[in-house]
Tab-separated table of C-alpha atoms and ligand atoms in Angstrom:
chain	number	residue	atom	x	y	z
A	797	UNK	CA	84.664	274.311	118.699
A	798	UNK	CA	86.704	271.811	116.430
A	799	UNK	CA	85.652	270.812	113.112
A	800	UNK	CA	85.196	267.190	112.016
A	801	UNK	CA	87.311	267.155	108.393
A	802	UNK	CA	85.064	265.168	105.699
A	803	UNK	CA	87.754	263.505	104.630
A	804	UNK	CA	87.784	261.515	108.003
A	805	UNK	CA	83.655	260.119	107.228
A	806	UNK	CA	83.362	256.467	106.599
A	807	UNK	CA	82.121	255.199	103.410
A	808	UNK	CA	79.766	252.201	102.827
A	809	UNK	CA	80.298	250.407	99.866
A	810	UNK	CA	77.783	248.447	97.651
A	811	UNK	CA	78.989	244.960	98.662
A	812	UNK	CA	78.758	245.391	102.140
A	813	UNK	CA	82.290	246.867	103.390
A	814	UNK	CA	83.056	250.240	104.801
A	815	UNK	CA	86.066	252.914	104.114
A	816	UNK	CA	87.344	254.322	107.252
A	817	UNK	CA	88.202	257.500	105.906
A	818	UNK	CA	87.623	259.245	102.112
A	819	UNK	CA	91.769	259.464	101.111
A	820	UNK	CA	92.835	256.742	98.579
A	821	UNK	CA	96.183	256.544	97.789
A	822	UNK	CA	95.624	255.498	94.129
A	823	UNK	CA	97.326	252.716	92.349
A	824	UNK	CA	101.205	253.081	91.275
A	825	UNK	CA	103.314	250.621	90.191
A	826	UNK	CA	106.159	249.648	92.475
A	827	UNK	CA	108.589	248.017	90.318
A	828	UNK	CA	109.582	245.905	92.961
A	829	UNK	CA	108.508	242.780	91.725
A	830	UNK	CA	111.200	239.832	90.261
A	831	UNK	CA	112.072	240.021	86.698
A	832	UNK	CA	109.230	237.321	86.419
A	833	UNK	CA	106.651	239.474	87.950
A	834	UNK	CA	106.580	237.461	91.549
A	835	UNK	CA	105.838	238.696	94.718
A	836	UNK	CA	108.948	239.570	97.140
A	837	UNK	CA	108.502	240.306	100.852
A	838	UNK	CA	109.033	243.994	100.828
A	839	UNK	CA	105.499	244.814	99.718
A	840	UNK	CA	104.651	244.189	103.089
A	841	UNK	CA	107.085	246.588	104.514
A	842	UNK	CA	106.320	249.095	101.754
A	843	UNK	CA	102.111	249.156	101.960
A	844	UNK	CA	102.648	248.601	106.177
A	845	UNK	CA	104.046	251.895	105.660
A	846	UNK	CA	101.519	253.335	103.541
A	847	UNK	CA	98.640	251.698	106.035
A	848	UNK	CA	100.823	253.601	109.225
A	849	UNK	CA	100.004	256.670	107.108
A	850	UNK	CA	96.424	256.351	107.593
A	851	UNK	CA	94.678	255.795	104.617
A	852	UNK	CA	91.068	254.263	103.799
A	853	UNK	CA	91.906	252.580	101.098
A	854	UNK	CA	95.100	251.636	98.872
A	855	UNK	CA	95.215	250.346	95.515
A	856	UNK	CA	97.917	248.608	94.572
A	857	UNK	CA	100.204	249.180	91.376
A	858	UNK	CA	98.751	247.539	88.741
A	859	UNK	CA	98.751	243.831	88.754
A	860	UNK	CA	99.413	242.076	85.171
A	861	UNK	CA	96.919	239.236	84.673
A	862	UNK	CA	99.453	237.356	82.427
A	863	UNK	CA	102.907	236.808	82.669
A	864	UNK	CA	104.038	237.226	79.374
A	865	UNK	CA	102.498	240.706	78.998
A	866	UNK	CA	103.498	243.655	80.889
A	867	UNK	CA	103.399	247.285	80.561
A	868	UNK	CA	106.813	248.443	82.382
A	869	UNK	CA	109.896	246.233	84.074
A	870	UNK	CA	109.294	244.686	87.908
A	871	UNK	CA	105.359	244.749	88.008
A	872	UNK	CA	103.289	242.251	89.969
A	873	UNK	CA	101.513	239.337	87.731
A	874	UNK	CA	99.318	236.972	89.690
A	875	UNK	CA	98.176	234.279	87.472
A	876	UNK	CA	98.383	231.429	89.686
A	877	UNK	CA	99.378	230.534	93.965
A	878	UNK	CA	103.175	230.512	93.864
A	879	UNK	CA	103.281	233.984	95.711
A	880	UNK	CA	99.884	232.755	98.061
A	881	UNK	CA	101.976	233.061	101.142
A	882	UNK	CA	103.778	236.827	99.919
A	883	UNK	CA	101.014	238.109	98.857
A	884	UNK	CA	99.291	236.961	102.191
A	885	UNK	CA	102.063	239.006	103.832
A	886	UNK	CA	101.331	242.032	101.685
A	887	UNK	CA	98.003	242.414	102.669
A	888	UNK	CA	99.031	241.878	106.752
A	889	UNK	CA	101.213	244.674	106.641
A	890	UNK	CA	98.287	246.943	103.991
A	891	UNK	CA	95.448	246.106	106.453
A	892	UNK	CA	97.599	246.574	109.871
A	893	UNK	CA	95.998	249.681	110.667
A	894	UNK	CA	92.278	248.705	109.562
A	895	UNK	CA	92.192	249.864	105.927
A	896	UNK	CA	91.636	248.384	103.122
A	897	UNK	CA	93.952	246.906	100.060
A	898	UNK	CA	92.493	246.688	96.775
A	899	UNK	CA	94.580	245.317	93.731
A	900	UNK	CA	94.550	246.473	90.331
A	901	UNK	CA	94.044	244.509	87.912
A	902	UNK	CA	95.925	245.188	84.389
A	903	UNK	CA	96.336	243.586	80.606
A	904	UNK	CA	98.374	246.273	78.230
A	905	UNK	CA	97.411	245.205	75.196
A	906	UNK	CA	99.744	247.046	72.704
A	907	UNK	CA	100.945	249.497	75.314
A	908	UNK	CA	103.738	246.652	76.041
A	909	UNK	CA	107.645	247.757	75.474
A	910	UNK	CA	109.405	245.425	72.844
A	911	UNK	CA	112.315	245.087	75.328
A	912	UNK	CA	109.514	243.359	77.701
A	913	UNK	CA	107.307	242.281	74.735
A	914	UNK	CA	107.788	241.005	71.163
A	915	UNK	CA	104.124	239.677	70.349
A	916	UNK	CA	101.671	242.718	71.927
A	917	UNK	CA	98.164	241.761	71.345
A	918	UNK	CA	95.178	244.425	70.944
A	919	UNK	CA	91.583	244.789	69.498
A	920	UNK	CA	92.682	246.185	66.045
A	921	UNK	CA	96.029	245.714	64.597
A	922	UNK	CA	96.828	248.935	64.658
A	923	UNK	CA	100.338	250.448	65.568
A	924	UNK	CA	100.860	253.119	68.624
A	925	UNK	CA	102.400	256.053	67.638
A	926	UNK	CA	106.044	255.341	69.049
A	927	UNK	CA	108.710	252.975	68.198
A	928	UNK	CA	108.855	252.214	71.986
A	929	UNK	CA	106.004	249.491	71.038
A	930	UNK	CA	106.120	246.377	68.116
A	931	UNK	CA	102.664	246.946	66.063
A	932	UNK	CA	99.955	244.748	67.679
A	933	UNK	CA	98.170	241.433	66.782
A	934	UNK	CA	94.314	241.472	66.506
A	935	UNK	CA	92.924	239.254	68.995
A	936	UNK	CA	90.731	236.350	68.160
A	937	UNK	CA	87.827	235.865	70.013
A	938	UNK	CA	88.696	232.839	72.076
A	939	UNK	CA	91.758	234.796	73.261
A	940	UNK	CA	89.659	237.356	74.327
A	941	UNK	CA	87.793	235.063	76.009
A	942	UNK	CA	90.515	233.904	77.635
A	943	UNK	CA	91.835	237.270	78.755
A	944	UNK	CA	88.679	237.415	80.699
A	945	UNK	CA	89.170	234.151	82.363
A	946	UNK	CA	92.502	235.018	83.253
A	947	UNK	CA	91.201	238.703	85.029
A	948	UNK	CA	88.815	236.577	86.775
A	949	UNK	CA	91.315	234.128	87.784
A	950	UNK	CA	93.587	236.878	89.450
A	951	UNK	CA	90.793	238.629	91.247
A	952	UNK	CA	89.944	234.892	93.219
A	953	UNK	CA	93.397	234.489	93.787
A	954	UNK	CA	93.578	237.637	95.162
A	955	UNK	CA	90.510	237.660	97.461
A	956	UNK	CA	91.382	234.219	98.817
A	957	UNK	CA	94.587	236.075	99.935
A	958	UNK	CA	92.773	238.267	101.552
A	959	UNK	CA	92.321	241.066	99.631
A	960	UNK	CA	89.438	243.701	100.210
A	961	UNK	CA	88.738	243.998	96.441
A	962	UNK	CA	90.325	244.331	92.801
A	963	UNK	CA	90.019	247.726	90.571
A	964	UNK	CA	90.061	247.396	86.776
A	965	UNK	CA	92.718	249.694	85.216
A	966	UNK	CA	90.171	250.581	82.052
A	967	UNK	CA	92.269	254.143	81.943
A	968	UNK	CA	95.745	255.542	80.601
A	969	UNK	CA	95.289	253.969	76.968
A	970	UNK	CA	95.842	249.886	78.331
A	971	UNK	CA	93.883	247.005	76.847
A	972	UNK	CA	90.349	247.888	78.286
A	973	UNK	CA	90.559	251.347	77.120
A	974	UNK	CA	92.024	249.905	73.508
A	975	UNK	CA	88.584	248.324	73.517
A	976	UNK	CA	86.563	250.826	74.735
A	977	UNK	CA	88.392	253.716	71.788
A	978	UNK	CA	86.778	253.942	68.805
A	979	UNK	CA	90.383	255.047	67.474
A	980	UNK	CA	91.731	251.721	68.502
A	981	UNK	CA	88.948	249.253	68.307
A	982	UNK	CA	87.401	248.732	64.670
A	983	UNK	CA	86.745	245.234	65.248
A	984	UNK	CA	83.333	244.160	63.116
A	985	UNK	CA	82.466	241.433	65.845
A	986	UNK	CA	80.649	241.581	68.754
A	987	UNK	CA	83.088	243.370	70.320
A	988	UNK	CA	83.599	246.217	68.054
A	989	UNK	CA	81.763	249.101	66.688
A	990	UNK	CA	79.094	250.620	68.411
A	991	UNK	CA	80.187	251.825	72.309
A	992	UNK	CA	77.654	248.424	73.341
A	993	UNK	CA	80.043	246.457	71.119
A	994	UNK	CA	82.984	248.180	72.530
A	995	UNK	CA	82.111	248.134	76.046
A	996	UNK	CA	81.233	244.244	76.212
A	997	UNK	CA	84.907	243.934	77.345
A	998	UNK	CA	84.898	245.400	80.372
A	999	UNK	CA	81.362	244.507	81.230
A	1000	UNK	CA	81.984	240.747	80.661
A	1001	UNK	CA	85.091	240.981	83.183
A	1002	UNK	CA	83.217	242.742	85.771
A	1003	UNK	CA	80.126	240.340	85.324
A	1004	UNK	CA	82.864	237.404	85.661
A	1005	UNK	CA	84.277	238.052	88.732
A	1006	UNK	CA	81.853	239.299	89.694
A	1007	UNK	CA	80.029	236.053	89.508
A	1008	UNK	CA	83.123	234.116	90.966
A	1009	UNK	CA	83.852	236.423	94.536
A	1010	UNK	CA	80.321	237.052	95.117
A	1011	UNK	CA	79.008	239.869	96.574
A	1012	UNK	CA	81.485	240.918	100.090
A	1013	UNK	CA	84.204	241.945	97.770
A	1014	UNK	CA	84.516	245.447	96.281
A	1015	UNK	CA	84.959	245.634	92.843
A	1016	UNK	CA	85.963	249.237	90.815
A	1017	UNK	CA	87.501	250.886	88.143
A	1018	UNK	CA	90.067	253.226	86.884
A	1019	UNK	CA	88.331	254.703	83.902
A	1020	UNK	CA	89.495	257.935	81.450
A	1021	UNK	CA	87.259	260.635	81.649
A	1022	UNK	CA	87.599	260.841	77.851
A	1023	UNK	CA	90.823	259.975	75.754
A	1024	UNK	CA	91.324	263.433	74.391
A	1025	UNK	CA	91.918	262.309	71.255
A	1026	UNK	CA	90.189	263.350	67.824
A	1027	UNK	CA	87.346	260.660	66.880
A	1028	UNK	CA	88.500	259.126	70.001
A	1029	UNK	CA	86.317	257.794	73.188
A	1030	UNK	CA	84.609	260.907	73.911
A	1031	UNK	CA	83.317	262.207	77.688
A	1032	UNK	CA	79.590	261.046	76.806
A	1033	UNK	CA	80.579	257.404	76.147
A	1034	UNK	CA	82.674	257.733	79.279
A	1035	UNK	CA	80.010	258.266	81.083
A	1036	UNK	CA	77.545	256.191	78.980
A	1037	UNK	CA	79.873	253.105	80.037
A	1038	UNK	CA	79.795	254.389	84.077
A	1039	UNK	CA	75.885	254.334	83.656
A	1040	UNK	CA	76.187	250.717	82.675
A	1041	UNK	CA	78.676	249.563	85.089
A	1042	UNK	CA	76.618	251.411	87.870
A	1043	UNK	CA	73.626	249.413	87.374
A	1044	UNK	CA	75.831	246.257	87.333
A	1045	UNK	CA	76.772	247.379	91.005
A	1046	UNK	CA	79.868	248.607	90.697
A	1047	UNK	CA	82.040	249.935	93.823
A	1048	UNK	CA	83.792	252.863	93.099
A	1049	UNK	CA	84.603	254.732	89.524
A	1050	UNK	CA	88.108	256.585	89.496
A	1051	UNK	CA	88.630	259.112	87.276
A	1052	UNK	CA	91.456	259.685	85.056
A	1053	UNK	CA	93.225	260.500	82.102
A	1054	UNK	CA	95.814	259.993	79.246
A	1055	UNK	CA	98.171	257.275	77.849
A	1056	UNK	CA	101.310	256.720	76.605
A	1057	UNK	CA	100.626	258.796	73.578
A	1058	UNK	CA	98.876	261.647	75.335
A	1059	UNK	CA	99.440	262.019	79.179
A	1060	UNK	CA	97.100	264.538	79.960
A	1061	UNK	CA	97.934	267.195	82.179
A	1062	UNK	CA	102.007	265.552	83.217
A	1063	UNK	CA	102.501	269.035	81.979
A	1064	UNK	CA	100.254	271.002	79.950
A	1065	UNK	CA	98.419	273.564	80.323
A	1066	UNK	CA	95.052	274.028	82.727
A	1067	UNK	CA	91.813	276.191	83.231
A	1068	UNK	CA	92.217	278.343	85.501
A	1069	UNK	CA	89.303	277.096	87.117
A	1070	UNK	CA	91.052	273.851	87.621
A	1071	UNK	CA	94.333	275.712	88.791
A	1072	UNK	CA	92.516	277.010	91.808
A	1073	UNK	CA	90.768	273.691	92.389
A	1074	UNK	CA	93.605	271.515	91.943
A	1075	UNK	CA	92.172	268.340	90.355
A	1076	UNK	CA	92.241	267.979	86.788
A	1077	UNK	CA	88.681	265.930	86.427
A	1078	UNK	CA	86.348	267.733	88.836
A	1079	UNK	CA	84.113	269.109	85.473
A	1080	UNK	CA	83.451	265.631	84.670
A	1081	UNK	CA	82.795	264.455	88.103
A	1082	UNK	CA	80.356	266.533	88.419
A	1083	UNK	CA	78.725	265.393	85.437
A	1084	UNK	CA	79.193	261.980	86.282
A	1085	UNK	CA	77.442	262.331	88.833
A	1086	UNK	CA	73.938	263.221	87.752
A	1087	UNK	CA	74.075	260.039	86.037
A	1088	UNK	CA	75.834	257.247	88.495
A	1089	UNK	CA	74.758	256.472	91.919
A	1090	UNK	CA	78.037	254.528	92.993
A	1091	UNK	CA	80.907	256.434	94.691
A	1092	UNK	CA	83.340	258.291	92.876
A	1093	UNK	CA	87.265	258.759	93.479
A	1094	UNK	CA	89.167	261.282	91.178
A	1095	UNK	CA	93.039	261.610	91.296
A	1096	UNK	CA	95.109	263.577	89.680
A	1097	UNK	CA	96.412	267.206	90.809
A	1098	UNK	CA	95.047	267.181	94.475
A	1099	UNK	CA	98.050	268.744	96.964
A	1100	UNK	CA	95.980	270.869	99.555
A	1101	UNK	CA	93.603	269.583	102.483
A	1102	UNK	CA	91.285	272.647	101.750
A	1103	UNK	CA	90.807	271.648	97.532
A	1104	UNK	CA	90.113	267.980	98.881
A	1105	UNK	CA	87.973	269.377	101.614
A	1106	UNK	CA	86.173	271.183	99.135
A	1107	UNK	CA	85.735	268.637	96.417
A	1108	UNK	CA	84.314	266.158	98.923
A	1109	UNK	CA	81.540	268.977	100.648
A	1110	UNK	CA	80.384	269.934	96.867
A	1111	UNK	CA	79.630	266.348	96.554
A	1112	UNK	CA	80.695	265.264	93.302
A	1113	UNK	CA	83.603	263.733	94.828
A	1114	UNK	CA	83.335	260.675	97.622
A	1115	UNK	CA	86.804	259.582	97.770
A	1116	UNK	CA	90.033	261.912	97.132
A	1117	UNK	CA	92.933	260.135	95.213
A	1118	UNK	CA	96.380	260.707	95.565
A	1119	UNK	CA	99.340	259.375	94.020
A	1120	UNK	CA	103.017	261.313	93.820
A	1121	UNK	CA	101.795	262.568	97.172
A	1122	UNK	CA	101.663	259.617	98.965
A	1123	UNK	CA	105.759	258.743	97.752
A	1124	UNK	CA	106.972	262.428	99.186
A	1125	UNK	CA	104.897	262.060	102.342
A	1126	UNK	CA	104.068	258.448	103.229
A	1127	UNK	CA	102.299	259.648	106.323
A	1128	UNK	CA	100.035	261.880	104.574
A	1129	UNK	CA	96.478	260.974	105.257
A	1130	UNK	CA	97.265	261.398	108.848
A	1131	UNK	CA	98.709	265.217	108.354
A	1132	UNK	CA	95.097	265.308	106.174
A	1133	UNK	CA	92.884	264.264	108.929
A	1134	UNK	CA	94.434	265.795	111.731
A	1135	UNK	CA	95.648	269.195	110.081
A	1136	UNK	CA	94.043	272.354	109.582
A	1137	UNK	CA	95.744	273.608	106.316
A	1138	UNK	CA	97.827	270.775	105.147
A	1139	UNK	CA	99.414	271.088	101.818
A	1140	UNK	CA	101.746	268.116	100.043
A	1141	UNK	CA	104.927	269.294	99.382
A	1142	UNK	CA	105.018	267.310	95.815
A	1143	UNK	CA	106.437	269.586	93.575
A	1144	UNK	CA	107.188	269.110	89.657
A	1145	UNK	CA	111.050	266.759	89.134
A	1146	UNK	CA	112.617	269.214	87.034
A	1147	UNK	CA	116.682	268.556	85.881
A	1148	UNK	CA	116.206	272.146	83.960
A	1149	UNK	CA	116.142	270.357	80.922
A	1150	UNK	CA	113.516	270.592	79.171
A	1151	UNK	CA	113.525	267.737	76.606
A	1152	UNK	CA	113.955	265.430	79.765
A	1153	UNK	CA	111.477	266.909	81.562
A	1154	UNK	CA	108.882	266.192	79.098
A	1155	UNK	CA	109.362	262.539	79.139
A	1156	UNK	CA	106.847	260.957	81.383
A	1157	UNK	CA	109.167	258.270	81.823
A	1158	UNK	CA	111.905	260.507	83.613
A	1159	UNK	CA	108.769	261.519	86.680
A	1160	UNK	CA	107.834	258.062	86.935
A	1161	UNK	CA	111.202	256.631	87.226
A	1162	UNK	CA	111.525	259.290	90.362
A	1163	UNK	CA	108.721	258.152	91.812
A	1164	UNK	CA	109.097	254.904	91.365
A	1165	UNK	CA	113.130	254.847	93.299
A	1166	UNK	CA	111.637	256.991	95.942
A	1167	UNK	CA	108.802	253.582	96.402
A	1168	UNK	CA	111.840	251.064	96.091
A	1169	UNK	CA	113.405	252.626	99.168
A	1170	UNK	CA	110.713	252.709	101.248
A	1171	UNK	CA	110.434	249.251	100.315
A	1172	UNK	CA	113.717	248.759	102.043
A	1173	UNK	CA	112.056	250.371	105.176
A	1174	UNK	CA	114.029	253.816	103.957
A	1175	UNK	CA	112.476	256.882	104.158
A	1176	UNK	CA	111.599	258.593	100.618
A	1177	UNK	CA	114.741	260.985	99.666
A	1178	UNK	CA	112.507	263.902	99.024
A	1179	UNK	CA	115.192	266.123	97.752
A	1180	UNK	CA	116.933	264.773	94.874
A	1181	UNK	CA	116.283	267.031	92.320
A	1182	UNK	CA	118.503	267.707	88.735
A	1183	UNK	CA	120.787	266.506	86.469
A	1184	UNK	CA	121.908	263.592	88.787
A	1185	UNK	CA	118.179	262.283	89.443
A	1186	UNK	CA	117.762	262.808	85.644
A	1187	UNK	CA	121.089	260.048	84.935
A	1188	UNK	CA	119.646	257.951	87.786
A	1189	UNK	CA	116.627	257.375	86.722
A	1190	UNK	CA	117.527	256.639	83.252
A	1191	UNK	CA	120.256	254.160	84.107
A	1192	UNK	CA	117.782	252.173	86.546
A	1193	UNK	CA	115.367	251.940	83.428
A	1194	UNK	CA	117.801	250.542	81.013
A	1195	UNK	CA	119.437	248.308	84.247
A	1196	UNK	CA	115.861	247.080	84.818
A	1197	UNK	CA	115.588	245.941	81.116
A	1198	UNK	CA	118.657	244.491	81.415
A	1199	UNK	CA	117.260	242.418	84.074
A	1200	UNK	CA	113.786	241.491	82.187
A	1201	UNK	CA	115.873	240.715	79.221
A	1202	UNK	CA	118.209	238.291	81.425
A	1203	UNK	CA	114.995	236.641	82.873
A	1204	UNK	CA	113.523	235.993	79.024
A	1205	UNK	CA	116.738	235.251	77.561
B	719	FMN	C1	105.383	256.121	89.873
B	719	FMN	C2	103.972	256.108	89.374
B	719	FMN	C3	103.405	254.900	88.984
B	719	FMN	C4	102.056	254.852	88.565
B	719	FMN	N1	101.506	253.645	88.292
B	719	FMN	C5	100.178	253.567	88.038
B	719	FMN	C6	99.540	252.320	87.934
B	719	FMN	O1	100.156	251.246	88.083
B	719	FMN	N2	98.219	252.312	87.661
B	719	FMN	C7	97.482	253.470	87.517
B	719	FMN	O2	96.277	253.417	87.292
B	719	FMN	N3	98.057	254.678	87.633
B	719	FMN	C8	99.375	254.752	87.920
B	719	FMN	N4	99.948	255.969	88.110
B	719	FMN	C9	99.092	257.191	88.016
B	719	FMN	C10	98.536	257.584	89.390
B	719	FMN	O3	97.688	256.604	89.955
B	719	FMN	C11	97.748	258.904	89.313
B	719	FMN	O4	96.619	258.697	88.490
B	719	FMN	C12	98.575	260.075	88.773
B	719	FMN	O5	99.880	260.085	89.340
B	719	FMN	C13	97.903	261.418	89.102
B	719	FMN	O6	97.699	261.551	90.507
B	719	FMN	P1	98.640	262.492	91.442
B	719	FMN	O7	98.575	263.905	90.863
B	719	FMN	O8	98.002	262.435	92.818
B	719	FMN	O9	100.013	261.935	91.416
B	719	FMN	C14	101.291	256.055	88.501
B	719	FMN	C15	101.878	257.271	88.854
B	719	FMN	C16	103.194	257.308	89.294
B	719	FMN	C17	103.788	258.632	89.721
């Protein structure tokens, strides 16, 4: 007798279209973009890769919806049709196999480098805790207004391109989630103070675009289960601002978690209970979903067929999302839906320095050369490990800033 995996079952989304399978491979940015943030031809080679490997649905890395702020070197902004054509091309080779390609959608706010950024722009002028970042400006109202025209303008862009659908980034500490953070936001307007006040943002630029694409194309979100942080946006208003999106129709919710000054669970420590289950956001999936009806993704931690397997038959979990395993295996969802036992070999980049291994940056930076040479139609070099990955990685973040610099200069 063979078994039918539930990862393999469709999925019917709220405006109409339909997930072949239930394995995402969740948004990462490829840092492949021109110093300007245009479009070059290798995201077609890199996501007709990805869509070889069998996945329902890929998000792309996150999409800035101005040009003149960005959250790391060599990511996508879309704020007008000078890429049409590449980013045409991008979603032939994403859709080749019949997935889907969503993009995500992105403003920083204050989480913008000063080597990229000199004039970041937040709710509340208030600093981040790192010198990596100039302290913000408060944003007037008409520029928030216009922020919302410009995520609206990117999404139409986007779909005329031929795009299945855009996901908010509202997680990992960027503009949305500055508004959404009681720690962050103490505006006394409309858009500040109580969660309603505070959750306007995002509600306004789902409502926009919303209103401009109409209903065939998917719209979601990338949302923090909470932003474990003291007086900070707690796990009730998470879910308080799901509930509101939900009844607004919204696609899909992913869950997630940390930011720049917190990355939950790169490294720390976990429940054992979420050791054995692998994700780090089940607990609040499963609270999420007494209260939402749409579909919900969570990413973060999932590495064995039999964890995902499990997470979608308890039924708190409709789509599985994967990230770092998708770079060491670009053929995964295949060795999902067709294995019995799979497990993804990701394993933690360690140089055996400790101090280094701490820094987000340092995994990232892996990652993100392991995406650049499948990019150039290479196959990801799994085994660099150490030291030398370590100086690598480092010396392609300061050449890459280099390059931005050159660009602004
Ligand atoms: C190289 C790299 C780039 C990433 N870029 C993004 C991004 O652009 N947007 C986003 O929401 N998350 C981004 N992430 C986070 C992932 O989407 C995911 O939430 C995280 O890696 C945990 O999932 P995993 O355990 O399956 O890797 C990135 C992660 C990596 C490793």
């Amino acid at each position: 007798m063979t078994t039918t995996s539930p990862l393999s079952e469709e999925l019917k989304l709220r405006s109409g279209s339909v997930l072949k399978n239930r394995i995402c491979k969740s948004a990462m940015n490829e840092a492949i973009a021109t110093g300007k943030g245009g479009v070059v031809r290798q995201f077609e080679v890199l996501y007709r890769t990805w869509a070889e490997g069998g996945s329902g649905l890929l998000i792309t890395g996150n999409i800035m919806v101005d040009k003149r702020h960005a959250n790391e070197p060599l990511a996508v902004a879309v704020e007008d049709y000078d890429d049409f054509q590449l980013l045409e091309l991008w979603v032939a080779g994403a859709k080749s196999k019949g997935g889907q390609i969503w993009a995500q959608l992105n403003h920083p706010g204050k989480q913008s480098p000063k080597f990229l950024n000199d004039q970041p722009l937040a709710p509340s002028a208030i600093p981040l805790a790192s010198d990596m970042f100039i302290p913000p400006r408060e944003l007037t109202e008409s520029e928030i207004s216009d922020i919302i025209r410009r995520f609206t303008t990117t999404a139409l862009i986007l779909k005329e391109a031929g795009f299945d659908g855009v996901q908010l980034h509202g997680a990992h500490g960027y503009l949305i989630s500055q508004f959404l953070s009681p720690n962050h936001n103490k505006r006394n307007d409309q858009w500040g103070g109580s969660l309603e006040n505070r959750m306007r943002f995002v509600k306004e630029i789902y409502a926009s675009i919303r209103e401009k694409v109409g209903e065939g194309f998917a719209i979601g979100i990338k949302l923090n289960s909470s932003d474990f942080q003291k007086g900070g946006f707690s796990q009730e208003e998470s879910i308080e601002v799901c509930r509101h999106l939900d009844k607004m129709g919204i696609d899909l919710i992913e869950v997630s978690g940390g930011s720049w000054e917190n990355p939950v669970n790169r490294r720390g420590e976990q429940k054992e209970s979420t050791k054995k289950r692998e994700a780090y956001f089940l607990e609040f999936s499963e609270q999420l979903k007494k209260n939402v009806s749409a579909p919900i993704m969570v990413t973060g931690g999932f590495r064995s067929q039999q964890a995902m397997e499990e997470a979608i038959n308890s039924g708190s979990v409709d789509v599985v999302g994967l990230a770092r395993p998708f770079v060491v295996d670009p053929n995964l969802a295949n060795h999902l839906l067709t294995g019995t036992n799979y497990r993804s070999s990701v394993e933690p980049i360690s140089t055996g320095i400790k101090k280094i291994d701490d820094m987000a940056i340092m995994e990232i930076s892996w990652y993100t050369d392991q995406i650049r040479r499948m990019s150039e139609g290479l196959p990801p070099k799994t085994r660099v490990r150490g030291a030398f990955s370590a100086f690598k990685v480092l010396y392609n973040f300061w050449q890459r800033g280099q390059q931005v610099k050159r660009v602004r200069a």
